[in-house]
Amino acid sequence: MSCRRKFIDKVMIFVPWLCVVVTVIPLISILGYLIYKGSQTLNVAFITQLPKPVGESGGGMANSIMGTGIVVGLAGIFGIPIGVLAGVYLAEFGKHTKLGWIVRFLADVLQGVPSIVIGIVAYTVVVVPMGNFSAYAGAVALAMMLIPFLTRTTEEAILTVPEDIKEAGLALGQPYWRIILGIVLRSARGPILTGIMLAIARIAGETAPLLFTALNNRFWHRGLNGPISTLTVQIYSYAIAPFNDWNAQAWSGALVLILLVTLLNILVRTVARSRYIERS
Amino acid sequence: MHQLPSKGKGATPSALSRSKMHETLLVGSVPDRVFKFVTATAAVVVLGLVSMIVFQLTTKSWESITRYGLAFITSDMWDPVFHEYGALPFIFGTVASSIIGLLIAVPASLGVAIFLSELAQKRIRRPVTFLVEVLASIPSVIYGLWGVFVLIPLIRSVQPFIQTRLGFLPFFQGPPFGYSLFTAGVILAIMIIPTITSLSRDALNAVPNHQREASLALGATRWETIWNVVLPYNKSGIIGAIMLGLGRALGETMAVTMVIGNQPEISMSIFMPAQTMASLIANEFNEATEAIHLSALIEIGFLLFLVTLTLNIIAKLLMIRVRGKGAHR
C-alpha cells in the first residue's frame, strides 16, 4: 500500500472524530450557559411569584410555569386518546386498507408541517370563531402536533406485540375488542407510554404555535377561555426585551424549561430500560 | 393440507394472512364493530386535520392569492401601509439561511453518522448518540436565547477576522451587526444536525456488512471503503435525511426570528440582517389588523406548507429503502 493512501486514510479517519467534537461544543456551551446564567436569578420567588412591573426587579414566572402545565395538559387530553386510538386502527385494522395507507401517510406529512403553520390554522379555527386568544386555542395547536407523532409511535409499539399472544386470547374466547384493550395495549404499554412522554416533552418546548393562540399574560390566567402565559412564550418575550432584568430571567425560565423536558426524557429512559427492555 | 406458520424468515407471508384472518373472522359482533368504528374515527381525525390545514390555508389566503397572483412571489415590496405584498425578501431569507445551515450541517452530520456507524466502539457510541439526542430535545426558543446572548457576540468578534481575509468578496461585507443570515444559518445547522445525523446513521447501518468486507478484501483502506462503498450504497437514504433536515430548517421559527435581525432586505452579504417567511409570520401576525394583511401572511404560511410538504414527500420516497432494516438501532 502506498504511503499516500495510508496517509489519506489516517487523516480522513480523524475527520469524523472532529465532527463529533464540533457537534458537541455547541451543546456543552448551551447547557453550560443555561446552568451558569439560569441559576443566577433562579430562586424560590422565581417559581412562586408573578412577573413584576417593568422597572422593579425580582418577581418570577409562576404563571408561565403553571400555564405551560395547563396548555400542555389540555393538549394531552385532546390529543392522547385520538393519537392512541388512531395508532390502534393503523396497527389492527388498517394494515392493508386504503384508509390505513392514507392515514399513515398523512400522519407523516402532518409531522413535517412547520409549527408556525399549525399556529396559523389553530388561530383561524379556534381564535377567530371564539373571538379571543385562549388556552384552548394553544392546546388545539399543540394537540395537532402531538396526534400524528403518537399515532405512529402507538402503531409501531403495537406491531411489536407477537400474534401468538393475540391468538392465545382468541383461544380463550375473548372478543376482539377485549383482546386489543386487555392484551395488545397492555403488552405494548411500555413503548406507548414512552411515546406519550416524548410527545409531551416535545410540545412543552414549542413556542411558535402558541404566539397567536395562547398569546401571553402577565397575570394569572382568568379561565381557560382567555390568554394564558406559557414558559416558552415568556422566555421569548423576555429574551428579546431591552431590559437586563428580563434577559436574566429569560435564562432562568429556560433553565426551568430544560429541567422539565430533561426530567421527562430521563423518566422515559428509566421506564423504557427498567421494565420493558426484554420485550421487543 | 393446512400449513402451520413457520418460524424465521419464511414467516412473513403467513403472518400477514394470519393478521388478516383475525380481522375478517373476528370483527363480527356489535361491540367489536363499535370498537373498530371508534378507532377508525380517530384515524379519520388525522385525515381531517390535514384536510383542515389545507382548507383553512387556501380559503383564508384566497383574497391575497387572487389579488396579487404571481406577483406575490416575485415582488420585493412588503408594505402593509400601502397594501403592497411581495414575499421575495422572505423567500430569499428562508432559502439563504437554510442553505448556509445545510452547508455546515451536512458535512458535520455525515461525519458524526460515519463515526457512529463505522468507526466508534460500542462503549463510545452510546454516549455520543445520547448527546445528539439531547441536542435534538432542546426547545428552539432556548437555541434562540443562546443565539442572542452567546453566538451573536461571538460572531461580532469573529467577523472582522473573516473580513480581513475574504472581505473583498461581496458575500462577506457589511458592519458587524451580529444579527445576520450567517448567525441564523449557524443556529439552524446546530438544530438540524441531530435530524440528519440520526437518519443518515440509519441509512449507513442498513448497508450490509458484506459490502464493507468485499471492499476491504480488495485492499481498500478503511476510509476508501467508507467513501467509495458505504456512502454510495445508500445514497438515497442520505439524500432523504438531508431533505428532511432542510424541511426542518425552512420551517424553523423561533431561533431564527431571534437572531436574523428581521429586515426584509435582499443583500449579497451573509453578514447582513434578513428575514424569513416563518419569522415574518411570527413578527407580524398579531399586529395584522387589516384583512388583506392577514391574508397575505397566511399565504406566506401556505407557501411554507407547500414547500415543506413537497420536501417531506420526496424524502419519504427516498427513504423507503432504509426503513426496511437498520431503522431500530
Coordinates of C-alpha atoms in Angstrom, one line a residue:
Chain A
M1 CA 0.0 0.0 0.0
S2 CA 1.4 3.4 -1.0
C3 CA 2.3 5.8 1.7
R4 CA -0.1 8.4 0.2
R5 CA -3.1 6.2 0.6
K6 CA -2.1 5.3 4.1
F7 CA -1.7 8.9 5.0
I8 CA -5.0 9.9 3.5
D9 CA -6.7 7.1 5.4
K10 CA -5.1 8.3 8.7
V11 CA -6.2 11.9 8.1
M12 CA -9.7 11.2 6.9
I13 CA -10.5 8.7 9.7
F14 CA -9.7 11.6 12.0
V15 CA -12.3 13.8 10.4
P16 CA -15.4 12.1 11.8
W17 CA -13.9 12.5 15.3
L18 CA -13.5 16.2 14.6
C19 CA -17.2 16.4 13.5
V20 CA -18.3 14.8 16.8
V21 CA -16.2 17.4 18.7
V22 CA -17.6 20.2 16.6
T23 CA -21.1 19.0 17.3
V24 CA -20.7 18.6 21.0
I25 CA -19.1 22.0 21.5
P26 CA -22.4 24.0 21.0
L27 CA -24.2 21.5 23.2
I28 CA -21.8 22.0 26.0
S29 CA -21.9 25.7 25.5
I30 CA -25.7 25.8 25.6
L31 CA -26.0 23.6 28.7
G32 CA -23.2 25.5 30.4
Y33 CA -24.7 28.9 29.8
L34 CA -28.1 27.6 30.8
I35 CA -26.8 26.4 34.2
Y36 CA -24.5 29.3 34.7
K37 CA -26.8 32.2 33.7
G38 CA -30.0 30.4 34.6
S39 CA -29.1 29.7 38.2
Q40 CA -28.2 33.3 38.9
T41 CA -31.8 34.5 39.1
L42 CA -33.4 31.2 39.9
N43 CA -34.8 31.2 43.4
V44 CA -38.0 30.4 45.2
A45 CA -39.6 33.6 44.2
F46 CA -39.0 32.8 40.5
I47 CA -41.2 29.8 40.6
T48 CA -43.8 31.1 43.0
Q49 CA -44.3 34.8 42.1
L50 CA -45.9 36.7 39.2
P51 CA -43.8 38.9 37.0
K52 CA -43.1 42.4 38.5
P53 CA -43.9 45.5 36.5
V54 CA -41.2 47.0 34.3
G55 CA -38.5 48.6 36.4
E56 CA -39.0 46.6 39.5
S57 CA -36.6 43.8 40.0
G58 CA -37.5 40.4 41.3
G59 CA -40.7 38.5 40.6
G60 CA -40.9 35.3 38.7
M61 CA -42.6 33.2 36.1
A62 CA -45.0 31.2 38.3
N63 CA -47.9 32.0 36.0
S64 CA -46.0 30.8 33.0
I65 CA -44.9 27.6 34.5
M66 CA -48.4 26.9 35.5
G67 CA -49.6 28.0 32.1
T68 CA -47.3 25.6 30.3
G69 CA -48.7 22.8 32.5
I70 CA -52.3 23.7 31.7
V71 CA -51.9 24.2 28.0
V72 CA -49.8 21.0 27.6
G73 CA -52.2 19.1 29.9
L74 CA -55.2 20.2 27.8
A75 CA -53.3 19.3 24.6
G76 CA -52.7 15.9 26.1
I77 CA -56.4 15.5 27.0
F78 CA -57.4 16.4 23.4
G79 CA -54.6 14.6 21.6
I80 CA -53.6 11.4 23.5
P81 CA -56.9 9.5 23.1
I82 CA -57.1 10.4 19.4
G83 CA -53.5 9.6 18.8
V84 CA -53.5 6.3 20.6
L85 CA -56.8 5.1 19.0
A86 CA -55.7 6.1 15.5
G87 CA -52.5 4.1 16.2
V88 CA -54.6 1.1 17.2
Y89 CA -56.6 1.5 14.0
L90 CA -53.4 1.6 11.9
A91 CA -51.9 -1.5 13.5
E92 CA -55.0 -3.6 13.9
F93 CA -57.5 -2.8 11.2
G94 CA -55.6 -0.5 8.8
K95 CA -52.7 -2.6 7.8
H96 CA -53.9 -3.3 4.3
T97 CA -56.7 -0.9 3.8
K98 CA -56.7 2.2 1.8
L99 CA -57.7 4.4 4.8
G100 CA -54.9 2.9 6.7
W101 CA -52.4 3.8 4.0
I102 CA -53.7 7.3 3.6
V103 CA -53.8 8.0 7.4
R104 CA -50.2 6.6 7.8
F105 CA -49.0 8.8 5.0
L106 CA -50.8 11.9 6.3
A107 CA -49.6 11.4 9.9
D108 CA -46.1 11.6 8.5
V109 CA -47.0 14.7 6.5
L110 CA -48.5 16.3 9.5
Q111 CA -45.3 15.7 11.5
G112 CA -43.4 17.7 8.9
V113 CA -45.7 20.7 8.9
P114 CA -43.8 23.8 10.3
S115 CA -45.2 24.6 13.8
I116 CA -45.9 28.2 12.9
V117 CA -48.3 27.0 10.2
I118 CA -50.0 24.9 12.8
G119 CA -50.3 28.0 14.8
I120 CA -52.0 29.9 11.9
V121 CA -54.5 27.1 11.5
A122 CA -55.3 27.0 15.2
Y123 CA -55.8 30.8 15.0
T124 CA -58.2 30.6 12.1
V125 CA -60.3 27.7 13.5
V126 CA -60.3 28.5 17.2
V127 CA -59.3 32.1 18.0
V128 CA -61.3 33.7 15.2
P129 CA -64.6 31.9 15.9
M130 CA -64.3 32.2 19.6
G131 CA -63.3 35.9 19.4
N132 CA -60.3 35.8 21.7
F133 CA -56.9 34.2 22.4
S134 CA -57.3 31.3 24.8
A135 CA -55.6 28.3 26.5
Y136 CA -58.0 26.2 24.4
A137 CA -56.5 27.5 21.1
G138 CA -53.0 26.9 22.3
A139 CA -53.9 23.4 23.4
V140 CA -55.6 22.7 20.0
A141 CA -52.4 23.8 18.2
L142 CA -50.2 21.6 20.4
A143 CA -52.6 18.6 20.1
M144 CA -52.3 18.9 16.3
M145 CA -48.6 18.3 16.7
L146 CA -49.0 15.6 19.3
I147 CA -51.6 13.4 17.4
P148 CA -49.6 12.4 14.4
F149 CA -46.5 11.6 16.4
L150 CA -48.4 9.5 18.9
T151 CA -50.4 7.7 16.1
R152 CA -47.2 6.5 14.5
T153 CA -45.4 5.5 17.8
T154 CA -48.5 3.7 19.0
E155 CA -48.8 1.8 15.7
E156 CA -45.1 0.8 15.9
A157 CA -45.5 -0.2 19.5
I158 CA -48.5 -2.4 18.8
L159 CA -46.8 -4.1 15.8
T160 CA -44.1 -5.4 18.2
V161 CA -46.7 -7.4 20.1
P162 CA -46.5 -11.0 18.8
E163 CA -49.5 -12.5 17.1
D164 CA -49.2 -15.6 19.3
I165 CA -50.4 -13.6 22.3
K166 CA -53.4 -12.4 20.5
E167 CA -54.2 -16.0 19.4
A168 CA -54.0 -17.1 23.0
G169 CA -56.7 -14.6 23.8
L170 CA -58.8 -15.7 20.9
A171 CA -58.4 -19.3 22.0
L172 CA -59.9 -18.3 25.3
G173 CA -63.0 -17.0 23.5
Q174 CA -62.3 -13.3 24.1
P175 CA -64.0 -10.8 21.8
Y176 CA -61.6 -8.9 19.6
W177 CA -62.0 -5.6 21.3
R178 CA -61.1 -7.1 24.7
I179 CA -58.1 -8.7 23.2
I180 CA -56.9 -5.3 21.9
L181 CA -57.6 -3.4 25.1
G182 CA -56.6 -6.1 27.6
I183 CA -53.8 -7.9 25.8
V184 CA -52.4 -5.9 22.9
L185 CA -52.4 -2.5 24.5
R186 CA -51.3 -3.9 27.8
S187 CA -48.3 -5.6 26.4
A188 CA -47.4 -2.5 24.4
R189 CA -48.0 -0.1 27.2
G190 CA -44.3 0.5 27.8
P191 CA -43.4 1.8 24.4
I192 CA -46.8 3.7 24.2
L193 CA -46.1 5.4 27.5
T194 CA -42.6 6.3 26.2
G195 CA -44.2 7.8 23.1
I196 CA -46.7 9.8 25.2
M197 CA -43.9 11.3 27.4
L198 CA -41.7 12.0 24.5
A199 CA -44.6 13.8 22.7
I200 CA -45.4 15.8 25.9
A201 CA -41.7 16.8 26.3
R202 CA -41.6 17.9 22.7
I203 CA -44.8 20.0 22.7
A204 CA -43.9 21.6 26.1
G205 CA -40.9 23.2 24.3
E206 CA -43.0 24.6 21.4
T207 CA -43.2 28.4 21.1
A208 CA -44.3 29.3 17.6
P209 CA -47.8 27.7 17.6
L210 CA -48.6 29.5 20.9
L211 CA -47.6 33.0 19.8
F212 CA -51.0 33.8 18.4
T213 CA -53.2 31.2 20.0
A214 CA -52.5 31.2 23.7
L215 CA -50.7 34.6 23.4
N216 CA -49.2 35.7 26.8
N217 CA -50.4 37.1 30.0
R218 CA -48.5 38.9 32.8
F219 CA -51.0 37.8 35.4
W220 CA -52.7 34.5 36.4
H221 CA -55.0 33.4 33.7
R222 CA -58.7 34.0 34.1
G223 CA -60.3 30.8 32.9
L224 CA -59.2 28.7 30.1
N225 CA -61.1 30.8 27.6
G226 CA -58.6 33.7 27.8
P227 CA -55.0 34.5 27.1
I228 CA -52.6 32.4 29.1
S229 CA -48.8 32.7 29.7
T230 CA -46.6 29.8 28.8
L231 CA -43.0 29.3 29.7
T232 CA -41.7 29.3 26.1
V233 CA -43.5 32.4 25.0
Q234 CA -42.5 34.2 28.2
I235 CA -38.8 33.2 27.6
Y236 CA -39.1 34.6 24.1
S237 CA -40.6 37.9 25.1
Y238 CA -38.1 38.3 27.9
A239 CA -35.1 37.4 25.7
I240 CA -35.9 40.0 23.1
A241 CA -36.8 42.7 25.6
P242 CA -34.4 45.5 26.2
F243 CA -34.2 45.1 29.9
N244 CA -31.2 43.3 31.6
D245 CA -33.5 42.0 34.4
W246 CA -35.8 40.4 31.9
N247 CA -32.9 38.9 29.9
A248 CA -31.6 37.3 33.1
Q249 CA -35.0 35.9 33.9
A250 CA -35.3 34.5 30.4
W251 CA -32.2 32.4 31.2
S252 CA -33.8 31.2 34.4
G253 CA -37.0 30.4 32.6
A254 CA -35.0 28.4 30.0
L255 CA -33.3 26.5 32.8
V256 CA -36.7 25.6 34.3
L257 CA -38.0 24.5 30.9
I258 CA -34.9 22.4 30.1
L259 CA -35.1 20.8 33.5
L260 CA -38.8 19.9 32.9
V261 CA -38.1 18.5 29.5
T262 CA -35.0 16.6 30.7
L263 CA -36.9 15.2 33.6
L264 CA -39.5 13.8 31.2
N265 CA -36.8 12.4 29.0
I266 CA -35.0 10.7 31.9
L267 CA -38.3 9.3 33.1
V268 CA -38.8 7.8 29.6
R269 CA -35.4 6.2 29.7
T270 CA -35.8 4.7 33.1
V271 CA -39.2 3.4 32.3
A272 CA -38.1 2.0 29.0
R273 CA -35.0 0.4 30.4
S274 CA -36.2 -1.0 33.7
R275 CA -39.4 -2.9 32.9
Y276 CA -39.8 -3.3 29.2
I277 CA -36.3 -3.9 28.0
E278 CA -36.6 -7.7 27.5
R279 CA -39.5 -7.3 25.2
S280 CA -39.2 -6.4 21.5
Chain B
M1 CA -53.1 -29.5 3.7
H2 CA -53.2 -26.7 6.1
Q3 CA -49.7 -25.4 6.7
L4 CA -48.5 -24.4 10.1
P5 CA -47.0 -21.0 10.2
S6 CA -43.2 -21.5 10.2
K7 CA -40.8 -19.5 12.3
G8 CA -38.0 -17.5 10.9
K9 CA -37.7 -15.7 7.6
G10 CA -40.5 -17.6 5.9
A11 CA -43.0 -16.4 8.4
T12 CA -43.7 -13.0 6.8
P13 CA -46.4 -14.0 4.3
S14 CA -48.2 -16.3 6.7
A15 CA -48.0 -13.8 9.4
L16 CA -49.7 -11.3 7.1
S17 CA -52.5 -13.7 6.3
R18 CA -52.8 -14.5 10.0
S19 CA -53.5 -10.9 10.9
K20 CA -55.8 -10.6 8.0
M21 CA -57.7 -13.7 9.2
H22 CA -58.0 -12.2 12.7
E23 CA -59.6 -9.1 11.2
T24 CA -62.0 -10.8 8.9
L25 CA -63.1 -13.6 11.2
L26 CA -63.3 -11.8 14.4
V27 CA -64.7 -8.3 13.9
G28 CA -68.3 -9.6 13.8
S29 CA -70.1 -8.9 17.0
V30 CA -71.7 -5.5 17.8
P31 CA -69.1 -4.4 20.4
D32 CA -66.3 -5.3 18.0
R33 CA -67.9 -3.2 15.3
V34 CA -68.3 -0.3 17.7
F35 CA -64.7 -0.6 18.8
K36 CA -63.5 -0.7 15.2
F37 CA -65.7 2.3 14.4
V38 CA -64.2 4.3 17.3
T39 CA -60.6 3.7 16.3
A40 CA -61.4 4.3 12.6
T41 CA -63.0 7.7 13.7
A42 CA -59.7 8.6 15.4
A43 CA -57.8 7.7 12.3
V44 CA -60.2 9.8 10.2
V45 CA -59.4 12.7 12.6
V46 CA -55.8 12.6 11.4
L47 CA -57.1 12.8 7.8
G48 CA -59.4 15.6 8.9
L49 CA -56.6 17.6 10.5
V50 CA -54.6 17.6 7.3
S51 CA -57.6 18.5 5.2
M52 CA -58.5 21.3 7.6
I53 CA -55.0 22.7 7.3
V54 CA -55.2 22.7 3.5
F55 CA -58.7 24.1 3.5
Q56 CA -58.0 26.9 6.1
L57 CA -54.8 27.9 4.4
T58 CA -56.4 28.1 1.0
T59 CA -59.6 29.9 1.9
K60 CA -58.0 32.3 4.4
S61 CA -55.4 33.4 1.9
W62 CA -57.7 33.4 -1.1
E63 CA -58.1 37.2 -1.0
S64 CA -54.3 37.7 -1.3
I65 CA -53.8 34.9 -3.8
T66 CA -56.4 36.3 -6.2
R67 CA -55.4 39.9 -5.7
Y68 CA -51.7 39.6 -6.2
G69 CA -51.3 36.4 -8.2
L70 CA -47.8 35.5 -9.1
A71 CA -46.5 39.0 -8.3
F72 CA -46.8 37.9 -4.6
I73 CA -43.6 35.7 -5.0
T74 CA -41.8 37.9 -7.5
S75 CA -42.2 41.3 -5.9
D76 CA -39.8 42.5 -3.2
M77 CA -42.0 45.2 -1.8
W78 CA -43.6 44.4 1.5
D79 CA -45.5 47.4 2.7
P80 CA -48.6 46.8 4.9
V81 CA -49.4 50.5 5.0
F82 CA -49.9 50.7 1.2
H83 CA -51.2 47.1 0.9
E84 CA -48.2 46.0 -1.2
Y85 CA -47.3 42.5 -0.5
G86 CA -44.4 40.8 -2.2
A87 CA -42.7 37.8 -0.5
L88 CA -39.4 37.7 -2.4
P89 CA -37.2 39.1 0.5
F90 CA -38.7 36.4 2.8
I91 CA -38.3 33.6 0.3
F92 CA -34.7 34.8 -0.1
G93 CA -34.1 34.9 3.6
T94 CA -35.6 31.5 4.2
V95 CA -33.7 29.8 1.3
A96 CA -30.4 31.6 2.1
S97 CA -30.4 30.9 5.8
S98 CA -31.3 27.2 5.2
I99 CA -28.6 26.8 2.6
I100 CA -26.0 28.2 5.0
G101 CA -27.4 25.8 7.6
L102 CA -27.1 22.9 5.3
L103 CA -23.6 23.8 4.2
I104 CA -22.5 23.5 7.8
A105 CA -24.8 20.7 9.0
V106 CA -24.4 18.2 6.2
P107 CA -20.7 17.6 6.5
A108 CA -20.8 17.7 10.3
S109 CA -23.8 15.3 10.4
L110 CA -22.3 12.9 7.9
G111 CA -19.1 12.9 9.9
V112 CA -21.0 12.1 13.1
A113 CA -23.1 9.4 11.3
I114 CA -20.0 7.8 9.9
F115 CA -18.4 7.9 13.3
L116 CA -21.4 6.2 14.9
S117 CA -22.0 3.5 12.3
E118 CA -18.4 2.8 11.0
L119 CA -15.7 3.9 13.5
A120 CA -16.9 4.1 17.1
Q121 CA -16.7 1.3 19.5
K122 CA -19.9 0.4 21.3
R123 CA -18.6 2.0 24.5
I124 CA -18.3 5.4 23.0
R125 CA -21.2 5.1 20.5
R126 CA -23.8 5.2 23.3
P127 CA -22.7 8.5 24.9
V128 CA -22.3 10.2 21.5
T129 CA -25.8 9.0 20.5
F130 CA -27.1 10.3 23.8
L131 CA -25.5 13.7 23.3
V132 CA -27.0 14.0 19.8
E133 CA -30.4 13.1 21.2
V134 CA -30.0 15.8 23.9
L135 CA -29.2 18.3 21.2
A136 CA -32.5 17.3 19.5
S137 CA -34.5 17.7 22.6
I138 CA -33.5 21.3 23.3
P139 CA -36.5 23.6 22.6
S140 CA -36.0 26.1 19.8
V141 CA -36.6 29.1 21.9
I142 CA -33.6 28.1 24.0
Y143 CA -31.4 27.9 20.9
G144 CA -32.7 31.4 20.2
L145 CA -31.8 32.6 23.6
W146 CA -28.3 31.1 23.3
G147 CA -28.0 32.6 19.9
V148 CA -28.8 36.1 21.1
F149 CA -26.6 36.2 24.1
V150 CA -23.7 33.9 23.2
L151 CA -23.5 33.3 19.5
I152 CA -24.1 36.9 18.3
P153 CA -21.4 38.4 20.5
L154 CA -19.1 35.6 19.3
I155 CA -19.8 36.3 15.6
R156 CA -19.4 40.0 16.1
S157 CA -15.9 39.5 17.3
V158 CA -15.0 36.8 14.7
Q159 CA -16.5 38.7 11.7
P160 CA -13.6 41.2 11.3
F161 CA -11.2 38.3 11.2
I162 CA -13.0 36.7 8.3
Q163 CA -13.3 40.1 6.6
T164 CA -9.6 40.9 6.7
R165 CA -9.1 37.7 4.6
L166 CA -12.2 37.5 2.5
G167 CA -13.7 41.0 2.8
F168 CA -13.1 41.8 -0.9
L169 CA -15.9 39.3 -1.8
P170 CA -19.4 40.8 -1.7
F171 CA -20.6 37.8 0.4
F172 CA -18.6 38.8 3.4
Q173 CA -19.1 42.6 3.6
G174 CA -21.0 44.8 6.0
P175 CA -20.7 46.0 9.5
P176 CA -20.6 43.5 12.4
F177 CA -24.3 43.6 13.4
G178 CA -24.3 40.1 14.7
Y179 CA -27.9 39.7 13.7
S180 CA -27.5 38.2 10.3
L181 CA -28.2 35.5 7.8
F182 CA -25.0 33.8 8.9
T183 CA -26.0 33.7 12.5
A184 CA -29.3 32.2 11.6
G185 CA -27.6 29.6 9.4
V186 CA -25.3 28.6 12.2
I187 CA -28.2 28.2 14.6
L188 CA -30.2 26.2 12.0
A189 CA -27.1 24.0 11.4
I190 CA -26.9 23.1 15.1
M191 CA -30.6 22.4 15.2
I192 CA -30.8 20.1 12.2
I193 CA -27.6 18.2 12.9
P194 CA -29.5 15.7 15.1
T195 CA -32.1 15.0 12.4
I196 CA -29.6 14.5 9.6
T197 CA -27.3 12.5 11.8
S198 CA -29.7 10.0 13.1
L199 CA -31.4 9.4 9.8
S200 CA -28.2 9.1 7.8
R201 CA -26.8 6.8 10.5
D202 CA -29.8 4.6 10.0
A203 CA -29.1 4.7 6.3
L204 CA -25.5 3.7 6.9
N205 CA -26.5 0.9 9.3
A206 CA -28.7 -0.5 6.6
V207 CA -25.6 -1.1 4.4
P208 CA -24.9 -4.9 4.5
N209 CA -21.6 -5.9 6.0
H210 CA -20.5 -8.0 3.1
Q211 CA -20.2 -4.8 1.1
R212 CA -17.6 -3.5 3.5
E213 CA -15.8 -6.8 3.8
A214 CA -15.6 -7.1 0.0
S215 CA -14.1 -3.7 -0.3
L216 CA -11.6 -4.3 2.5
A217 CA -10.7 -7.7 0.9
L218 CA -9.8 -5.9 -2.3
G219 CA -7.2 -3.9 -0.4
A220 CA -9.1 -0.7 0.1
T221 CA -8.3 1.3 3.2
R222 CA -11.0 2.0 5.8
W223 CA -11.6 5.5 4.5
E224 CA -11.7 4.3 0.9
T225 CA -14.3 1.7 1.9
I226 CA -16.4 4.3 3.7
W227 CA -16.1 6.9 0.8
N228 CA -16.4 4.6 -2.2
V229 CA -18.6 1.8 -0.9
V230 CA -20.6 2.6 2.2
L231 CA -21.7 6.1 1.4
P232 CA -22.8 5.5 -2.2
Y233 CA -24.6 2.3 -1.3
N234 CA -27.4 4.1 0.4
K235 CA -27.2 7.4 -1.3
S236 CA -31.0 7.8 -1.5
G237 CA -31.3 7.3 2.2
I238 CA -28.7 10.0 3.0
I239 CA -30.3 12.5 0.5
G240 CA -33.7 11.8 2.1
A241 CA -32.2 12.6 5.5
I242 CA -30.7 15.8 4.2
M243 CA -34.1 16.8 2.7
L244 CA -35.9 16.2 6.0
G245 CA -33.2 18.4 7.7
L246 CA -33.8 21.1 5.0
G247 CA -37.6 20.8 5.7
R248 CA -37.0 21.5 9.3
A249 CA -34.7 24.4 8.6
L250 CA -37.1 26.1 6.3
G251 CA -40.0 25.9 8.8
E252 CA -38.0 26.8 11.9
T253 CA -39.3 29.9 13.5
M254 CA -38.2 30.9 17.0
A255 CA -34.5 30.6 16.9
V256 CA -34.2 32.2 13.5
T257 CA -36.6 35.1 14.4
M258 CA -34.4 35.9 17.4
V259 CA -31.1 36.1 15.6
I260 CA -31.7 37.1 11.9
G261 CA -32.5 40.8 12.6
N262 CA -35.8 40.8 10.8
Q263 CA -35.1 43.2 8.0
P264 CA -36.9 42.5 4.7
E265 CA -33.8 43.0 2.6
I266 CA -32.1 41.0 -0.1
S267 CA -28.3 41.5 0.1
M268 CA -25.3 39.6 -1.2
S269 CA -23.6 39.5 2.2
I270 CA -24.2 36.7 4.7
F271 CA -23.4 39.2 7.4
M272 CA -26.4 41.4 6.7
P273 CA -29.7 41.1 8.5
A274 CA -32.6 39.4 6.7
Q275 CA -36.0 37.9 7.4
T276 CA -37.5 34.5 6.8
M277 CA -41.1 33.6 5.9
A278 CA -41.6 32.0 9.3
S279 CA -40.1 34.9 11.2
L280 CA -42.2 37.3 9.3
I281 CA -45.4 35.5 10.4
A282 CA -44.1 35.3 14.0
N283 CA -43.4 39.1 14.0
E284 CA -46.5 40.5 12.2
F285 CA -49.3 38.1 12.7
N286 CA -50.5 39.7 15.9
E287 CA -50.2 43.2 14.5
A288 CA -52.1 42.5 11.3
T289 CA -55.4 44.3 11.8
E290 CA -56.5 44.5 8.2
A291 CA -57.9 41.5 6.5
I292 CA -55.6 41.7 3.4
H293 CA -52.5 41.9 5.6
L294 CA -53.6 38.8 7.5
S295 CA -54.5 37.1 4.2
A296 CA -51.0 37.8 2.8
L297 CA -49.4 36.4 6.0
I298 CA -51.5 33.3 5.7
E299 CA -50.4 33.0 2.1
I300 CA -46.8 33.0 3.2
G301 CA -47.7 30.2 5.6
F302 CA -49.4 28.4 2.8
L303 CA -46.3 28.6 0.6
L304 CA -44.2 27.4 3.5
F305 CA -46.6 24.5 4.0
L306 CA -46.4 23.5 0.3
V307 CA -42.6 23.6 0.2
T308 CA -42.1 21.5 3.3
L309 CA -44.8 19.1 2.2
T310 CA -43.1 18.5 -1.1
L311 CA -39.7 18.0 0.6
N312 CA -41.2 15.6 3.1
I313 CA -42.9 13.5 0.4
I314 CA -39.7 13.3 -1.7
A315 CA -37.7 12.4 1.4
K316 CA -40.2 9.7 2.3
L317 CA -40.0 8.1 -1.1
L318 CA -36.2 8.2 -1.0
M319 CA -36.0 6.6 2.5
I320 CA -38.4 3.7 1.9
R321 CA -35.4 1.5 1.3
V322 CA -33.8 2.5 4.6
R323 CA -36.9 1.7 6.6
G324 CA -36.7 -2.0 5.9
K325 CA -33.9 -2.7 8.3
G326 CA -31.5 -0.8 10.5
A327 CA -34.2 1.6 11.4
H328 CA -34.1 0.4 15.0
R329 CA -30.6 0.7 16.4

